[in-house]
CSV table of C-alpha atoms and ligand atoms in Angstrom, one decimal:
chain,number,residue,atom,x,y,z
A,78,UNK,CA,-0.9,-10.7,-17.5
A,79,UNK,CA,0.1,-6.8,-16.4
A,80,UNK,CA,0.4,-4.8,-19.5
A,81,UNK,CA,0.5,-1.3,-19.6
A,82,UNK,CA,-3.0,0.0,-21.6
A,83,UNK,CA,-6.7,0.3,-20.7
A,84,UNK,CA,-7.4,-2.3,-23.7
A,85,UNK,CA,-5.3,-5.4,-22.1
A,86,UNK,CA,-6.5,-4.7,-18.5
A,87,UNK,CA,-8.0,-6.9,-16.4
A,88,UNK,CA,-8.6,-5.9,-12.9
A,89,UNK,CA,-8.4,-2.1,-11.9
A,90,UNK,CA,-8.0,-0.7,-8.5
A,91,UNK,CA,-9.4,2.3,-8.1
A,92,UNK,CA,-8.9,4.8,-5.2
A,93,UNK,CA,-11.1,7.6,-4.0
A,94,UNK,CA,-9.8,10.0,-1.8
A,95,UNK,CA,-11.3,11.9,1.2
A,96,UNK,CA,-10.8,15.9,-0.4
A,97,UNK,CA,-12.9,14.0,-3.4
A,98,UNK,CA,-15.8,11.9,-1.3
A,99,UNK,CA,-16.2,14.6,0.9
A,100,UNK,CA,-14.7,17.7,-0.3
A,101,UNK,CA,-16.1,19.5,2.3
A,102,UNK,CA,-14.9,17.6,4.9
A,103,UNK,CA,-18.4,17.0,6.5
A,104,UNK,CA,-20.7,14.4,4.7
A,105,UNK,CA,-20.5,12.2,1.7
A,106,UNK,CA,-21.0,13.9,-1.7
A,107,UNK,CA,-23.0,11.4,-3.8
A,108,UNK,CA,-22.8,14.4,-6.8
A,109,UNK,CA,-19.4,13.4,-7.1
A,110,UNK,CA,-19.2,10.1,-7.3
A,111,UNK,CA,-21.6,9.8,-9.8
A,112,UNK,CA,-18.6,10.3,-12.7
A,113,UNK,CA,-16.8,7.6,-11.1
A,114,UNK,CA,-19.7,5.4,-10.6
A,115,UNK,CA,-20.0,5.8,-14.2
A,116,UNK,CA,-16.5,4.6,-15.1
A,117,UNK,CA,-17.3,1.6,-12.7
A,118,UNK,CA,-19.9,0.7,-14.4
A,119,UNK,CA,-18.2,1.2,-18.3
A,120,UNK,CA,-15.3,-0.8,-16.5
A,121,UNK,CA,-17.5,-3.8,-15.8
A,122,UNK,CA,-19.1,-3.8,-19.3
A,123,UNK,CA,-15.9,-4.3,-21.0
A,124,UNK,CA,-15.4,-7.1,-19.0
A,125,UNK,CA,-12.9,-5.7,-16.4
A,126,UNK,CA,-13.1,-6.3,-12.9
A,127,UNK,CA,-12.8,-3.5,-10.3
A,128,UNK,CA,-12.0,-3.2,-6.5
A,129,UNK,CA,-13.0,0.1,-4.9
A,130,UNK,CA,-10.7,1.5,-2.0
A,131,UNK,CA,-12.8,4.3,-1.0
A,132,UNK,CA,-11.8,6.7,1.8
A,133,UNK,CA,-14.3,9.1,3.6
A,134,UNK,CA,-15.7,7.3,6.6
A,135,UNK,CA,-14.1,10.4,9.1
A,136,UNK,CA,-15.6,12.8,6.9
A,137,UNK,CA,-19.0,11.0,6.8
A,138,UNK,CA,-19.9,10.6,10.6
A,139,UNK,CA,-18.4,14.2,11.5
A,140,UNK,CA,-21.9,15.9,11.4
A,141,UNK,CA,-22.8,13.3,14.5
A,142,UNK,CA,-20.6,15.0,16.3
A,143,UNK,CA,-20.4,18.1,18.2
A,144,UNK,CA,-16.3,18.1,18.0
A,145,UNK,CA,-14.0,20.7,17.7
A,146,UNK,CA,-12.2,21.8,14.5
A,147,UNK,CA,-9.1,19.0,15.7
A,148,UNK,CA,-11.4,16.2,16.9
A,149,UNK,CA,-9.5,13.5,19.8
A,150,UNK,CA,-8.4,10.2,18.3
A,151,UNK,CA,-11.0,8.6,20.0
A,152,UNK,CA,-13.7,10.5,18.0
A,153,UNK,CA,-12.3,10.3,15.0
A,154,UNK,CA,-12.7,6.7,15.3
A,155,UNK,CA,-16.4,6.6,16.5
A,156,UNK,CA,-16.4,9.1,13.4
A,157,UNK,CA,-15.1,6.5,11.1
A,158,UNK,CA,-17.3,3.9,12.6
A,159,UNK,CA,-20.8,5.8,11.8
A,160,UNK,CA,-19.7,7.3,8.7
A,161,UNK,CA,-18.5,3.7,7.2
A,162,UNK,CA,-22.1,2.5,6.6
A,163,UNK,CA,-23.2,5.9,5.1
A,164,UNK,CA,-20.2,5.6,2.6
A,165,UNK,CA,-20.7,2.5,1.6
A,166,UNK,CA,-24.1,3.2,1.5
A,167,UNK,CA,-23.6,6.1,-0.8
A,168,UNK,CA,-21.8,3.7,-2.8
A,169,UNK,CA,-24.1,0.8,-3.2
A,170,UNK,CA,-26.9,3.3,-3.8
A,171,UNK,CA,-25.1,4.3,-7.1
A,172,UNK,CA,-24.7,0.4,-8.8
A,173,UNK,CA,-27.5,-2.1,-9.6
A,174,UNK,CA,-24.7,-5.2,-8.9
A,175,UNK,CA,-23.6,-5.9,-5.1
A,176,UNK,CA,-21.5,-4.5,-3.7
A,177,UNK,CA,-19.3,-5.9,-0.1
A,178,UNK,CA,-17.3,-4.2,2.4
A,179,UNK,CA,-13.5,-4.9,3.6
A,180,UNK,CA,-12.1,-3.5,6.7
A,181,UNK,CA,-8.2,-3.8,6.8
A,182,UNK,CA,-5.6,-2.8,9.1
A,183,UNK,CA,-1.8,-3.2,8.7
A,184,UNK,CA,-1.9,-6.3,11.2
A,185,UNK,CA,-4.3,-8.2,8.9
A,186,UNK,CA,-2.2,-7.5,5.6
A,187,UNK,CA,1.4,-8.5,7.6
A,188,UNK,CA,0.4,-11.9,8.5
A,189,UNK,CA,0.7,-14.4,5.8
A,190,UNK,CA,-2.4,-16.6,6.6
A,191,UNK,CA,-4.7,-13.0,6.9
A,192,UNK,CA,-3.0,-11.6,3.8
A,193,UNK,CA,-4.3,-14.9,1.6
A,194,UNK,CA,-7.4,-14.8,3.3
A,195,UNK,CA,-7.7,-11.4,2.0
A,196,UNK,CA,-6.5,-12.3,-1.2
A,197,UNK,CA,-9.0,-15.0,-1.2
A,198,UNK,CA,-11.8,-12.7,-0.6
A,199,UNK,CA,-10.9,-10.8,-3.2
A,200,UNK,CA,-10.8,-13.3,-5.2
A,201,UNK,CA,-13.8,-14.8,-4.9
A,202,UNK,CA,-16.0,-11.6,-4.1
A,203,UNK,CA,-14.8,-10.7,-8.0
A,204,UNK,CA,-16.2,-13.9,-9.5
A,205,UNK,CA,-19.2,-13.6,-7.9
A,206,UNK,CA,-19.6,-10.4,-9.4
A,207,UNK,CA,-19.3,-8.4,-6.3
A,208,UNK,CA,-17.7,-5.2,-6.2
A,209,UNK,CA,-15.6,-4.9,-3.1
A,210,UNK,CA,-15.4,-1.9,-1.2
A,211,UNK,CA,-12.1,-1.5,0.6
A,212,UNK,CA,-11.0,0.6,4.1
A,213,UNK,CA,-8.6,0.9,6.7
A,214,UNK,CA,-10.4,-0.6,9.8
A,215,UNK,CA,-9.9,3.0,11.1
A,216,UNK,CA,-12.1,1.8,14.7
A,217,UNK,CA,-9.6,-1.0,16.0
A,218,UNK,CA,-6.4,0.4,14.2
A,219,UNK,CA,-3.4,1.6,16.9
A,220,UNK,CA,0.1,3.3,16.0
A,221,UNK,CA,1.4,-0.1,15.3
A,222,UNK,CA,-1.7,-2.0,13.5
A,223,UNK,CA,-2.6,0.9,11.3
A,224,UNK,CA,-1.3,1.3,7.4
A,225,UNK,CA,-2.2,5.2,8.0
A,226,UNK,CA,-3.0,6.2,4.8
A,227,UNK,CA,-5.5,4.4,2.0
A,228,UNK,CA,-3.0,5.6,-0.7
A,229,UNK,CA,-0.3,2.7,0.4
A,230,UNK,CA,-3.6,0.3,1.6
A,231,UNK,CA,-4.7,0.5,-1.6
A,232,UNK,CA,-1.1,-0.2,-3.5
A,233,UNK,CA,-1.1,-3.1,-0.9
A,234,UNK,CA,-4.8,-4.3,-2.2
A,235,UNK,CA,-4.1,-3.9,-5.8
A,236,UNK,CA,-0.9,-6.4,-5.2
A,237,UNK,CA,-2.8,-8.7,-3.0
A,238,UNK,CA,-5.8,-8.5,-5.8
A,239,UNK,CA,-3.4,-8.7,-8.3
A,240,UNK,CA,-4.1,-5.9,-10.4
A,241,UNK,CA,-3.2,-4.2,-13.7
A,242,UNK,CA,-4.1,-0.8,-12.9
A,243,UNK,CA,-4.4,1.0,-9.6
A,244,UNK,CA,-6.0,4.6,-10.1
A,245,UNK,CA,-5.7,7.3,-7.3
A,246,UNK,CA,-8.6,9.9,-7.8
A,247,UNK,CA,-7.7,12.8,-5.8
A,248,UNK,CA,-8.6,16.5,-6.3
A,249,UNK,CA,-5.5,17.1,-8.3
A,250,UNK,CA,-4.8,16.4,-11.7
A,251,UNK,CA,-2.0,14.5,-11.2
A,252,UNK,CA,1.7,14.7,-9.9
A,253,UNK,CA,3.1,18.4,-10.7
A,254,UNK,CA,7.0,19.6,-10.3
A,255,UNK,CA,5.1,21.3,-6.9
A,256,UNK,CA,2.2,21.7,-5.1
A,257,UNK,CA,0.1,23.5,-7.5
A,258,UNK,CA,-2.3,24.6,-4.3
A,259,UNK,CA,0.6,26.8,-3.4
A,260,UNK,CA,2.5,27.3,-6.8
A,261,UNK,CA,0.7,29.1,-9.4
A,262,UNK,CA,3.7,28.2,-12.2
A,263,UNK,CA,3.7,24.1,-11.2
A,264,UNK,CA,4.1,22.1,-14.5
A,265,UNK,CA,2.4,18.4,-14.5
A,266,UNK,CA,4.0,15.5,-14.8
A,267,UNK,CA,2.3,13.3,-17.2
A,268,UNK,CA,4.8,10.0,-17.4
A,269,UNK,CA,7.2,9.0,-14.4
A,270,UNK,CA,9.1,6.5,-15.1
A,271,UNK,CA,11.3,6.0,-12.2
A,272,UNK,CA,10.5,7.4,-8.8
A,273,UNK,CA,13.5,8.9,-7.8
A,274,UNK,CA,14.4,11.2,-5.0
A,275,UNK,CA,13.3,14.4,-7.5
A,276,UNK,CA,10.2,12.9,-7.8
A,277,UNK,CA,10.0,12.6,-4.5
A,278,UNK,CA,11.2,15.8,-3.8
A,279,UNK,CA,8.6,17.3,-5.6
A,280,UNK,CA,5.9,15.7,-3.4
A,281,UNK,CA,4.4,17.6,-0.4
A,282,UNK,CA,1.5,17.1,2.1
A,283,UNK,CA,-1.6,17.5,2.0
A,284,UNK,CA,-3.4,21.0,2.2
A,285,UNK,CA,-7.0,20.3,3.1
A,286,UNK,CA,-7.9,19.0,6.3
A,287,UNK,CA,-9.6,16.1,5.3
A,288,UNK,CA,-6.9,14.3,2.9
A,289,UNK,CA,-4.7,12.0,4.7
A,290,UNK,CA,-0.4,12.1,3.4
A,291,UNK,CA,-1.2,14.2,0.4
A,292,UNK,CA,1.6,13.3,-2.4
A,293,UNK,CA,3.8,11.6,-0.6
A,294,UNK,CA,1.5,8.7,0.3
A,295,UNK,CA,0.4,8.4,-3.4
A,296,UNK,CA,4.4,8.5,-4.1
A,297,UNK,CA,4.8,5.7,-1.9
A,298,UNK,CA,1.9,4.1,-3.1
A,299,UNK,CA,2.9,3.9,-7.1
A,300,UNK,CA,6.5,2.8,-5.9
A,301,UNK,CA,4.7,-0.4,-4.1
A,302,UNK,CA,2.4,-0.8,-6.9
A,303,UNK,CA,5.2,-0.1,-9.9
A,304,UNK,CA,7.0,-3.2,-8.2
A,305,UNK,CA,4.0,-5.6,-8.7
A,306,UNK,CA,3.7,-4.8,-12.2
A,307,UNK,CA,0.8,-2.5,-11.7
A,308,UNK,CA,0.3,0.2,-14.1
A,309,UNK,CA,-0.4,3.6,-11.6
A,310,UNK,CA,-2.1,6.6,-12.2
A,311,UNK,CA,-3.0,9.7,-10.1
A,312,UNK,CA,-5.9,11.8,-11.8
A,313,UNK,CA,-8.4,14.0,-10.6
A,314,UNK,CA,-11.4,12.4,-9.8
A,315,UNK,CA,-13.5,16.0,-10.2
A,316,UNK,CA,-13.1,15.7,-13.7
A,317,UNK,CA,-15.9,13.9,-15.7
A,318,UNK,CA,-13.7,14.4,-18.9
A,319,UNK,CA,-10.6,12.1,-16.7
A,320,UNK,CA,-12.7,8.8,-17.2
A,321,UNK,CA,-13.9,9.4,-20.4
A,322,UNK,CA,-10.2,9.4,-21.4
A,323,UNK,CA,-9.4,6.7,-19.3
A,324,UNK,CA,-11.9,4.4,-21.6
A,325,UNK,CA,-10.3,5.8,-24.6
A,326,UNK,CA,-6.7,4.8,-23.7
A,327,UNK,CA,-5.6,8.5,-23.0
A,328,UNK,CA,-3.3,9.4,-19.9
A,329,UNK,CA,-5.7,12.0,-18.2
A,330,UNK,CA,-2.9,12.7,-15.2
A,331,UNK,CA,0.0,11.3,-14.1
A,332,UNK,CA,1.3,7.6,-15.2
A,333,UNK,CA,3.7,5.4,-13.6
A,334,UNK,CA,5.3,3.0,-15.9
A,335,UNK,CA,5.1,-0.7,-14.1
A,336,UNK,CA,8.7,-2.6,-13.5
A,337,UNK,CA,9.4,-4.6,-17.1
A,338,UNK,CA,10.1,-7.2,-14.6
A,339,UNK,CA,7.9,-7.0,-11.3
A,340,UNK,CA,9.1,-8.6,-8.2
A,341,UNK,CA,7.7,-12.1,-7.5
A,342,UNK,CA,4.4,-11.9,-5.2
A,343,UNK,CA,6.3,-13.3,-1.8
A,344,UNK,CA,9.2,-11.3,-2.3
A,345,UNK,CA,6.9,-8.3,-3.1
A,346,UNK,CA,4.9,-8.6,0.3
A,347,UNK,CA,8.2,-8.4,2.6
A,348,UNK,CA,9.6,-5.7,0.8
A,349,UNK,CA,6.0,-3.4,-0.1
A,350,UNK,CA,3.2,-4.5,2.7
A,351,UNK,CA,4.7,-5.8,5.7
A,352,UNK,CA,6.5,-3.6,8.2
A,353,UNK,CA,10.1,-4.9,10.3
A,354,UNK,CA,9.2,-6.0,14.2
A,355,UNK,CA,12.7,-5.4,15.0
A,356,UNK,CA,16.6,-6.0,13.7
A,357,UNK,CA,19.1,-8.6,13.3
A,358,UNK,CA,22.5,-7.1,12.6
A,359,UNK,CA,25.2,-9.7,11.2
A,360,UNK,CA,28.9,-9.6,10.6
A,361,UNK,CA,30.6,-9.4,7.0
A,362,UNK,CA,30.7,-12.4,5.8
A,363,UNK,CA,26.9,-12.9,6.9
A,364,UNK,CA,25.7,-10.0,5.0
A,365,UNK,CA,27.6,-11.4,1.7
A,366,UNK,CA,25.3,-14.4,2.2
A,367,UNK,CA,22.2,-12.6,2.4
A,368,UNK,CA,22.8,-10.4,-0.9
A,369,UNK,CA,23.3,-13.5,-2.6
A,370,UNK,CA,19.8,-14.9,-1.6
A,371,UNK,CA,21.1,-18.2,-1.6
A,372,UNK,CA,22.0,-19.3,1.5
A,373,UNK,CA,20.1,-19.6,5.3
A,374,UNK,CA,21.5,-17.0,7.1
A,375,UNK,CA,23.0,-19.9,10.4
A,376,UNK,CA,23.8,-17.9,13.8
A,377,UNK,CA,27.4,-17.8,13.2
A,378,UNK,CA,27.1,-14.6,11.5
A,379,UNK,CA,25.1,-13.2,14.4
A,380,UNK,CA,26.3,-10.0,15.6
A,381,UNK,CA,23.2,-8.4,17.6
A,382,UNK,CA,19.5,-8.6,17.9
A,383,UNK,CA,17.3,-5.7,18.5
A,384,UNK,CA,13.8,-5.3,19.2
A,385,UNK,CA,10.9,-7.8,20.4
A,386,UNK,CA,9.4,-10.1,17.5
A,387,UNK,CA,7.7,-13.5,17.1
A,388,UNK,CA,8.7,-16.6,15.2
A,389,UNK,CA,7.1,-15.5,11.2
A,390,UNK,CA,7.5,-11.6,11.9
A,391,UNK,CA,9.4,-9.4,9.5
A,392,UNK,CA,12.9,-8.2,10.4
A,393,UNK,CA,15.6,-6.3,8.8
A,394,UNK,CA,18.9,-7.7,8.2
A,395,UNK,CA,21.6,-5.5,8.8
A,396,UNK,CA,25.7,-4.5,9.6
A,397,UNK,CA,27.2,-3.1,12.2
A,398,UNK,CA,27.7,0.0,10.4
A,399,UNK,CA,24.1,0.4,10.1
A,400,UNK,CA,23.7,-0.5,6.4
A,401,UNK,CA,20.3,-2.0,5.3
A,402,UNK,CA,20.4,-5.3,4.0
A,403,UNK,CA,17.1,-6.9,3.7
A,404,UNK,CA,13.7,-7.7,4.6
A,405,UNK,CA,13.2,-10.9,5.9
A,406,UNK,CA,11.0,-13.4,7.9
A,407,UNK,CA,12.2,-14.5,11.1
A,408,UNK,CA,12.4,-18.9,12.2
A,409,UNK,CA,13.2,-17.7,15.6
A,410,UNK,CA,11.7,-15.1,18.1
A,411,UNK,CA,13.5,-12.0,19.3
A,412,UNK,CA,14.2,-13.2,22.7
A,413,UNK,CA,15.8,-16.8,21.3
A,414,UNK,CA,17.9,-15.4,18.7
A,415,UNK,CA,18.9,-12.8,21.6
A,416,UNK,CA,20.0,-15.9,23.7
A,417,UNK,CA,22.2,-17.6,21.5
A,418,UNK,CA,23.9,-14.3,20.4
A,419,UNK,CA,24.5,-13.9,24.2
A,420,UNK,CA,25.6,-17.8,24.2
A,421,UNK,CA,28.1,-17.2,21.4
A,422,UNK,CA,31.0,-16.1,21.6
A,423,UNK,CA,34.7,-15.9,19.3
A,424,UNK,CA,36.5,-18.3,21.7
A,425,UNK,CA,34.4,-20.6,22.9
A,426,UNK,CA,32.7,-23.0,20.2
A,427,UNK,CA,30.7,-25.1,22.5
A,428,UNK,CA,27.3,-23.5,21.7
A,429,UNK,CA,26.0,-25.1,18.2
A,430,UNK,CA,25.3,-23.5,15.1
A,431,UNK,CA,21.3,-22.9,14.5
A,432,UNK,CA,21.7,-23.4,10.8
A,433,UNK,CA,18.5,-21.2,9.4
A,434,UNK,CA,17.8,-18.0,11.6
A,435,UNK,CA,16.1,-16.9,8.4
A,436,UNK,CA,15.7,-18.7,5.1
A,437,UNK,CA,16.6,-17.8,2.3
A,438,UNK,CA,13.5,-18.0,0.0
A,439,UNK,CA,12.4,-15.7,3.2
A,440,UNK,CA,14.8,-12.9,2.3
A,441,UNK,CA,13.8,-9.8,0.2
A,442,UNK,CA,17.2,-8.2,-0.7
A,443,UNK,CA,16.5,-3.9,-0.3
A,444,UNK,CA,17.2,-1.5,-3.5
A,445,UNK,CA,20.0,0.4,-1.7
A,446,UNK,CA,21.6,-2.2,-0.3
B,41,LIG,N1,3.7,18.1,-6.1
B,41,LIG,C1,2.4,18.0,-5.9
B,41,LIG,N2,1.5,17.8,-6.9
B,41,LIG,C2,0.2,17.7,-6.7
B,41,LIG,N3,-0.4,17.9,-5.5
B,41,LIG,C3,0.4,18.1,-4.4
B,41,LIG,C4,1.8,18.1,-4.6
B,41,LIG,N4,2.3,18.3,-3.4
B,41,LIG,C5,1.3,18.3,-2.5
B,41,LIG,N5,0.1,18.2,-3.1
B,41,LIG,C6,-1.2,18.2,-2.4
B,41,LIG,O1,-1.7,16.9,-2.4
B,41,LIG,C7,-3.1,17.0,-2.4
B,41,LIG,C8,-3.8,15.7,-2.7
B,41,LIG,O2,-3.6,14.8,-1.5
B,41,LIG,P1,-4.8,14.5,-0.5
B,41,LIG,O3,-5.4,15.9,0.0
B,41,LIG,O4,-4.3,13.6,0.5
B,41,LIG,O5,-5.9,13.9,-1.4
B,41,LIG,P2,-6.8,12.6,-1.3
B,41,LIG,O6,-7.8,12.8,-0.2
B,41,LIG,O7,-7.4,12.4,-2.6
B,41,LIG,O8,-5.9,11.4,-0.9
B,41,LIG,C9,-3.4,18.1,-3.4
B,41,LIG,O9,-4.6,18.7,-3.2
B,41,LIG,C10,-2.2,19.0,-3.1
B,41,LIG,O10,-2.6,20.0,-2.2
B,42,LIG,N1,-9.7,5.6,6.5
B,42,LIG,C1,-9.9,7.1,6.4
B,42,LIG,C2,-9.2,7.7,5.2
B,42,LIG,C3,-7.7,7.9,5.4
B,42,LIG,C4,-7.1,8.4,4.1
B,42,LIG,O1,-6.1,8.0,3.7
B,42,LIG,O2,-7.7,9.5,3.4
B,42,LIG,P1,-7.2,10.0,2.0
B,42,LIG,O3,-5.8,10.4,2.0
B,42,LIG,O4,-8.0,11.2,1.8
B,42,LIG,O5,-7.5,9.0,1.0
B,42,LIG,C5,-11.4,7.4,6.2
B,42,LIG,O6,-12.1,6.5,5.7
B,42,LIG,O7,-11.8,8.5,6.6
């Protein structure tokens, strides 16, 4: 059950940050993550279960190498690669239960059968009485495997995990109306209850060189989470006093009310974790059908096809005029569904209808459509 206080929790997400882990860019700090340690441990005596996404690996195996101040992509992965075991290791040192270690990329989390094996890890690891320890597989990820930022990866893991809370620790206190690293006179926000685009207009970057997406990614993140259900908080993870209040019930940054009614899990995955392959743009009477939800989508309505995808990727449904429909899983790769576009045409019926180019328990319908 997602309710919305510390006392009816269950399973927390928590997410460290790189400016926090390794504020100085070069080297875990164990110093400061002893506070949230702490908290870990306080969560798991009152019977709550916790997954850690922890960030830091670049930071970590810097000092290894001699690199300039903008390190190549290819260091910053061998980076990630060495300084993975020393953050985790900085972790485990810090808890007398187990702890495990997930790699993720976006690839894993798209695909349905990887996605329940993750959820299944999760699952598991948290009965044993392990505490996970979650990153982006930073060494194998590419442009188009990679989630890019632990914010969203961890939005994606608290709704794979099935969470009540996800907490972002950052260096921050919270959201503010701007960025108080540039603003002396920026208020903080302490409840959000919609993310609109002011919110998201207040959001900027990040400043230090370590932190990946700065606001915006944690924006992004409590929108994804907010949909599952998933209470979402942003506080500053510097502050010992943040956790204490945490365990009291007191809002110590920023708070995201959950959706009163959260999307249901499948619907939540299209829309929030997995990421279009390409387009299918349909004609009027074909996007009326896939608002409603409640009919296949059959090739008659198909206008054009654009991009290169596989039978089970993710594609969004669209018009002519460019509108955006929908999310939804393709029965038919892009190169079939190209051929019997080309096939069809107004005057000649001879073709047959394919009656389900998607499904419609496969379709996610998008806010602004
Ligand atoms: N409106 C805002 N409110 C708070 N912080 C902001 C805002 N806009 C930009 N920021 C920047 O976001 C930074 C936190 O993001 P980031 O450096 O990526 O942290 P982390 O490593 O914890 O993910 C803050 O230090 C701040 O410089
Ligand atoms: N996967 C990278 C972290 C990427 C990232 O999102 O960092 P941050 O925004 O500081 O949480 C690492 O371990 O260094």
């Amino acid at each position: 059950m997602n309710t919305n206080s510390w006392k009816n929790w269950k399973r927390i997400v928590l997410k460290v940050g790189s400016a926090l882990i390794a504020p100085s860019g070069n080297g875990c700090s164990a110093h400061q993550l002893f506070p949230i340690a702490q908290f870990i441990i306080e969560c798991r005596k009152q019977g709550k279960e916790v997954v850690l996404v922890s960030s830091g690996s670049v930071a970590a195996g810097r000092h290894l190498f001699d690199s300039p101040e903008r390190p190549s992509l290819a260091i910053k992965k061998a980076m990630a690669a060495a300084g993975q075991a020393e953050m985790v290791g900085t972790w485990d040192r810090l808890f007398d239960f187990p702890t495990s270690q997930i790699l993720l990329t976006h690839g894993d989390l798209r695909d349905q059968e990887r996605y329940q094996s993750i959820r299944d890890t999760l699952e598991t690891s948290l009965e044993a009485g392990i505490l996970p320890i979650v990153n982006e597989n930073d060494t194998v990820t590419t442009d188009l495997l990679k989630v890019g930022d632990n914010d969203n990866l961890s939005a994606m893991v608290a709704a794979a995990a099935d969470a009540d809370a996800l907490i972002m620790c950052s260096d921050i206190n919270g959201l503010y109306n701007k960025n108080p690293k540039l603003h002396e006179d920026a208020e903080l926000l302490s409840v959000v209850d919609e993310i609109n685009d002011g919110i998201k207009a207040m959001a900027g970057g990040a400043i230090s060189s370590t932190g990946t997406g700065g606001m915006l990614t944690k924006l992004q993140a409590a929108e994804k989470a907010t949909a599952h259900g998933i209470t979402t908080y942003i506080v500053n993870g510097f502050e010992a006093e943040t956790f204490s209040r945490l365990v009291r019930g007191d809002n110590p940054g920023t708070m995201f009310t959950p959706y009163k009614n959260p999307m249901q899990d499948d619907l939540h995955w299209l829309t929030h974790t997995t990421r279009a392959q390409g387009e299918i743009i349909v004609d009027q009477s074909g996007a009326g059908q896939v608002l409603d939800e409640e009919q296949n989508l059959s090739s008659d309505h198909l206008v054009e096809v654009k991009g290169n995808f596989n039978i089970g990727d993710t594609v969004l449904v669209k018009t002519k005029d460019g509108t955006r429909l929908a999310k939804a899983v393709a029965n038919y790769s892009s190169c079939l569904m190209s051929f019997i576009s080309d096939q069809q045409s107004p005057n000649d019926h001879s073709f047959p209808t394919i009656e389900s180019l998607i499904e419609e328990d496969n379709i996610a319908v998008l806010k602004e459509a």
